[in-house]
CSV table of C-alpha atoms in Angstrom, one decimal:
chain,number,residue,atom,x,y,z
A,1,MET,CA,16.2,126.8,128.8
A,2,PRO,CA,18.0,124.6,126.3
A,3,THR,CA,17.0,120.9,126.2
A,4,LEU,CA,19.6,118.1,126.6
A,5,ALA,CA,19.3,117.4,122.8
A,6,SER,CA,19.9,121.0,121.9
A,7,ALA,CA,22.9,121.2,124.3
A,8,ALA,CA,24.3,118.0,122.7
A,9,ARG,CA,23.9,119.5,119.2
A,10,LEU,CA,25.6,122.8,120.4
A,11,GLY,CA,28.5,120.8,121.8
A,12,ALA,CA,28.9,118.9,118.5
A,13,ALA,CA,28.8,122.1,116.5
A,14,LEU,CA,31.4,123.8,118.7
A,15,THR,CA,33.6,120.7,118.3
A,16,ARG,CA,33.4,121.0,114.5
A,17,VAL,CA,34.5,124.7,114.7
A,18,ALA,CA,37.4,123.9,117.0
A,19,LEU,CA,38.9,121.4,114.4
A,20,ARG,CA,42.3,122.6,113.1
A,21,GLY,CA,41.9,123.0,109.3
A,22,VAL,CA,39.6,124.6,106.8
A,23,ARG,CA,35.9,124.1,107.2
A,24,LEU,CA,33.9,124.4,104.0
A,25,VAL,CA,30.1,124.8,104.3
A,26,VAL,CA,27.7,125.2,101.4
A,27,ALA,CA,24.4,126.4,102.7
A,28,ARG,CA,21.4,128.5,102.1
A,29,CYS,CA,22.0,131.3,104.7
A,30,GLU,CA,21.3,134.8,105.6
A,31,VAL,CA,23.9,137.1,107.0
A,32,ASP,CA,23.9,140.2,109.2
A,33,TYR,CA,26.9,142.4,109.9
A,34,ALA,CA,27.0,145.1,112.6
A,35,GLY,CA,30.0,147.3,113.1
A,36,ARG,CA,31.2,150.5,111.4
A,37,LEU,CA,28.1,150.1,109.2
A,38,SER,CA,25.3,147.6,108.9
A,39,ALA,CA,24.9,145.1,106.1
A,40,TYR,CA,22.5,142.4,105.3
A,41,LEU,CA,22.6,139.4,102.9
A,42,ALA,CA,19.2,138.0,102.1
A,43,PRO,CA,18.8,134.2,102.1
A,44,ALA,CA,20.7,132.5,99.3
A,45,VAL,CA,23.0,129.5,98.7
A,46,ARG,CA,26.6,130.5,99.6
A,47,LEU,CA,30.0,129.1,100.5
A,48,LEU,CA,31.1,129.7,104.0
A,49,LEU,CA,34.8,129.4,104.7
A,50,VAL,CA,36.2,129.0,108.3
A,51,LYS,CA,40.0,128.9,108.5
A,52,ALA,CA,42.2,127.6,111.2
A,53,ASP,CA,43.3,131.2,112.1
A,54,GLY,CA,39.7,131.9,113.1
A,55,SER,CA,38.7,133.9,110.1
A,56,VAL,CA,35.2,133.5,108.6
A,57,SER,CA,34.2,134.6,105.1
A,58,VAL,CA,31.0,134.4,103.0
A,59,HIS,CA,31.3,133.8,99.3
A,60,ALA,CA,28.9,133.9,96.3
A,61,ASP,CA,29.4,132.0,93.1
A,62,ASP,CA,31.2,134.9,91.4
A,63,ARG,CA,34.3,137.0,91.9
A,64,ALA,CA,37.8,135.5,91.9
A,65,TYR,CA,38.7,136.1,95.5
A,66,LYS,CA,36.7,138.8,97.3
A,67,PRO,CA,34.1,137.5,99.8
A,68,LEU,CA,30.7,139.2,100.2
A,69,ASN,CA,31.4,139.6,103.9
A,70,TRP,CA,34.1,138.4,106.3
A,71,MET,CA,35.6,138.7,109.7
A,72,SER,CA,39.4,138.7,110.0
A,73,PRO,CA,41.3,137.3,113.0
A,74,PRO,CA,41.6,137.7,115.8
A,75,CYS,CA,37.9,136.9,116.3
A,76,ARG,CA,35.7,134.6,118.3
A,77,MET,CA,33.0,132.3,116.9
A,78,GLU,CA,30.0,131.0,118.8
A,79,VAL,CA,27.6,128.5,117.4
A,80,VAL,CA,24.0,128.1,118.7
A,81,GLU,CA,21.6,125.5,117.3
A,82,ASN,CA,17.9,125.8,117.9
A,83,ASP,CA,15.4,123.0,118.4
A,84,ASP,CA,14.8,122.9,114.6
A,85,GLY,CA,18.4,122.1,113.9
A,86,VAL,CA,19.2,125.6,112.5
A,87,GLU,CA,22.6,126.8,113.4
A,88,THR,CA,23.5,130.5,114.0
A,89,TRP,CA,27.1,131.5,113.9
A,90,THR,CA,28.0,134.7,115.7
A,91,VAL,CA,31.5,135.9,115.0
A,92,THR,CA,32.9,138.8,117.0
A,93,ASN,CA,36.2,140.7,116.9
A,94,PRO,CA,37.9,142.8,119.6
A,95,ALA,CA,36.4,146.0,118.1
A,96,GLY,CA,32.9,144.7,118.9
A,97,GLU,CA,32.0,144.1,115.2
A,98,THR,CA,29.6,141.2,114.7
A,99,LEU,CA,29.0,138.9,111.8
A,100,ARG,CA,25.9,136.7,112.3
A,101,ILE,CA,25.2,133.9,109.9
A,102,ARG,CA,22.0,131.8,110.0
A,103,LEU,CA,22.3,128.5,108.2
A,104,LEU,CA,18.8,127.7,106.9
A,105,ASP,CA,19.7,124.7,104.8
A,106,VAL,CA,23.2,123.0,104.9
A,107,ARG,CA,24.1,121.3,101.6
A,108,HIS,CA,27.7,120.4,102.4
A,109,ASP,CA,29.9,120.5,105.5
A,110,SER,CA,33.5,119.3,105.6
A,111,THR,CA,36.7,120.1,107.4
A,112,HIS,CA,40.2,119.6,105.8
A,113,ALA,CA,43.6,119.8,107.4
A,114,LEU,CA,45.8,121.5,104.8
A,115,GLY,CA,49.1,121.2,106.7
A,116,GLN,CA,52.0,123.6,106.6
A,117,ASP,CA,52.0,125.8,103.5
A,118,PRO,CA,55.4,126.5,101.9
A,119,GLY,CA,54.3,129.8,100.6
A,120,LEU,CA,54.0,131.3,97.2
A,121,VAL,CA,57.0,130.9,94.9
A,122,LYS,CA,56.7,133.1,91.8
A,123,ASP,CA,58.1,131.8,88.6
A,124,GLY,CA,60.9,134.0,87.3
A,125,VAL,CA,61.8,135.7,90.6
A,126,GLU,CA,65.3,136.8,91.4
A,127,ALA,CA,66.3,133.6,93.2
A,128,HIS,CA,65.5,131.5,90.1
A,129,LEU,CA,67.3,133.9,87.8
A,130,GLN,CA,70.3,133.9,90.1
A,131,ALA,CA,70.5,130.1,90.2
A,132,LEU,CA,70.1,129.8,86.5
A,133,LEU,CA,72.7,132.5,85.8
A,134,ALA,CA,75.1,130.8,88.2
A,135,GLU,CA,74.6,127.5,86.3
A,136,HIS,CA,74.9,129.2,82.9
A,137,VAL,CA,77.3,132.1,83.7
A,138,THR,CA,78.6,132.2,80.1
A,139,THR,CA,75.2,133.7,79.2
A,140,LEU,CA,76.8,136.9,80.5
A,141,GLY,CA,80.0,136.5,78.4
A,142,SER,CA,82.1,133.9,76.7
A,143,GLY,CA,84.8,132.5,78.9
A,144,TRP,CA,83.2,133.7,82.2
A,145,ARG,CA,83.4,131.5,85.3
A,146,LEU,CA,81.6,131.7,88.6
A,147,VAL,CA,83.5,132.4,91.8
A,148,ARG,CA,80.7,132.3,94.2
A,149,ARG,CA,76.9,132.9,94.6
A,150,GLU,CA,75.8,135.2,97.5
A,151,PHE,CA,79.4,136.6,98.0
A,152,PRO,CA,79.3,138.3,101.4
A,153,THR,CA,79.9,142.0,102.0
A,154,PRO,CA,79.3,144.1,105.2
A,155,ILE,CA,76.1,145.5,103.6
A,156,GLY,CA,74.8,142.2,102.2
A,157,PRO,CA,75.6,139.5,99.7
A,158,VAL,CA,76.5,140.1,96.0
A,159,ASP,CA,74.3,137.8,93.9
A,160,LEU,CA,77.1,136.5,91.7
A,161,LEU,CA,80.8,137.1,91.9
A,162,CYS,CA,82.5,136.1,88.6
A,163,ARG,CA,85.6,136.3,86.6
A,164,ASP,CA,85.4,137.3,82.9
A,165,ALA,CA,87.5,136.0,80.0
A,166,GLU,CA,90.3,138.5,81.0
A,167,ASP,CA,90.2,137.3,84.6
A,168,VAL,CA,88.7,140.6,85.8
A,169,THR,CA,86.4,140.3,88.8
A,170,VAL,CA,82.7,141.1,88.0
A,171,ALA,CA,79.9,141.7,90.5
A,172,VAL,CA,76.5,140.7,89.1
A,173,GLU,CA,73.3,142.1,90.6
A,174,VAL,CA,70.3,140.0,89.5
A,175,LYS,CA,66.9,141.6,89.4
A,176,ARG,CA,63.6,140.5,87.8
A,177,ARG,CA,63.1,144.2,86.8
A,178,GLY,CA,66.2,146.4,86.6
A,179,GLU,CA,65.4,149.8,88.2
A,180,ILE,CA,67.4,152.7,89.7
A,181,ASP,CA,67.4,151.0,93.2
A,182,GLY,CA,69.3,148.0,91.7
A,183,VAL,CA,71.9,150.3,90.2
A,184,GLU,CA,72.3,152.1,93.6
A,185,GLN,CA,72.6,148.7,95.4
A,186,LEU,CA,75.3,147.5,93.0
A,187,THR,CA,77.2,150.8,93.2
A,188,ARG,CA,77.5,150.3,97.0
A,189,TYR,CA,78.7,146.7,96.5
A,190,LEU,CA,81.3,147.9,94.0
A,191,ASP,CA,82.6,150.6,96.3
A,192,LEU,CA,83.3,148.0,99.0
A,193,LEU,CA,84.6,145.2,96.7
A,194,ASN,CA,87.1,147.6,95.1
A,195,ARG,CA,88.7,148.2,98.5
A,196,ASP,CA,89.8,144.6,98.6
A,197,PRO,CA,93.2,144.3,96.8
A,198,ARG,CA,92.5,140.6,96.2
A,199,LEU,CA,89.5,141.5,94.1
A,200,ALA,CA,90.1,144.9,92.6
A,201,PRO,CA,89.5,146.1,90.0
A,202,VAL,CA,85.8,145.0,90.2
A,203,ARG,CA,83.3,146.0,87.5
A,204,GLY,CA,79.6,145.6,87.8
A,205,VAL,CA,76.8,144.1,85.7
A,206,LEU,CA,73.1,144.6,86.3
A,207,ALA,CA,71.3,141.5,84.9
A,208,ALA,CA,67.5,141.5,84.6
A,209,GLN,CA,64.6,140.4,82.4
A,210,GLU,CA,63.7,144.0,81.9
A,211,ILE,CA,65.8,147.1,82.5
A,212,LYS,CA,64.1,150.5,82.8
A,213,PRO,CA,65.6,153.4,80.7
A,214,GLN,CA,66.4,155.5,83.7
A,215,ALA,CA,68.3,152.6,85.3
A,216,ARG,CA,70.2,152.0,82.1
A,217,THR,CA,71.2,155.7,81.9
A,218,LEU,CA,72.4,155.7,85.5
A,219,ALA,CA,74.3,152.4,85.1
A,220,GLN,CA,76.0,153.8,82.1
A,221,ASP,CA,77.0,156.9,84.0
A,222,ARG,CA,78.6,154.8,86.7
A,223,GLY,CA,80.4,152.4,84.4
A,224,ILE,CA,78.0,149.5,85.1
A,225,SER,CA,77.0,147.2,82.2
A,226,CYS,CA,73.5,146.1,81.7
A,227,SER,CA,72.4,142.6,80.5
A,228,VAL,CA,68.9,141.7,79.6
A,229,ILE,CA,68.2,138.0,80.4
A,230,ASP,CA,65.7,135.9,78.4
A,231,TYR,CA,64.3,133.7,81.2
A,232,ASP,CA,62.7,131.1,78.9
A,233,THR,CA,65.8,130.7,76.9
A,234,LEU,CA,67.9,130.4,80.0
A,235,ARG,CA,65.6,127.6,81.2
A,236,GLY,CA,65.8,125.9,77.8
A,237,ILE,CA,62.1,126.4,77.0
A,238,ASP,CA,62.5,128.8,74.2
A,239,ASP,CA,65.0,128.1,71.4
A,240,PRO,CA,65.8,131.3,69.4
A,241,ASP,CA,67.1,129.2,66.5
A,242,SER,CA,63.7,127.6,66.0
A,243,ARG,CA,61.8,130.9,65.7
A,244,LEU,CA,60.2,131.8,62.4
A,245,PHE,CA,60.8,135.5,63.1
């Protein structure tokens, strides 16, 4: 039968777990996992990470990202604290797997609300290349001008629709890495655009930081030009005139 003091401690522990945010606990702990197999971590100082989505993971002071053990959401976490103040976390998922963590000596315990994350934006992805090429369209040819970014077609938008120095319409497909799929995609766009008498004739350019040999061969066979884009030069980071070699 739990005492009033232990019940109060249990309530406080459950309140901490219910906080929205990331809970970081550094503690000497031992861990038991029971599920598809059984695993045991002997007592040692580890980092315990409890996220707002309910996931719980156990980390050692090595490895860049992979925890020693973890439970992914959806899962349920119960906290019991004995009369000696030692907490035991029992994390259970719908499959009946159980992760039991016994906190023998807590060195740090804090909760942090991280807020809405905008997501990962990779440097040099297609959206950045497209925006930079739209701003510096003469990179693709002297006398070029931009008609529109994301020019709509029934099967999706063309990245850049331009006019070259001879006032010929050019559809530009922008890829980080130019592969056969990009050539096929641009081919479909060109087929539709060339049906519009206001635009025809329309030629195509595949613009990318790197273009695979197979893609270049297929593009050449279909009358599509290829343009390799130096991303750093486009951003003004690298000046080819200042290179020693």
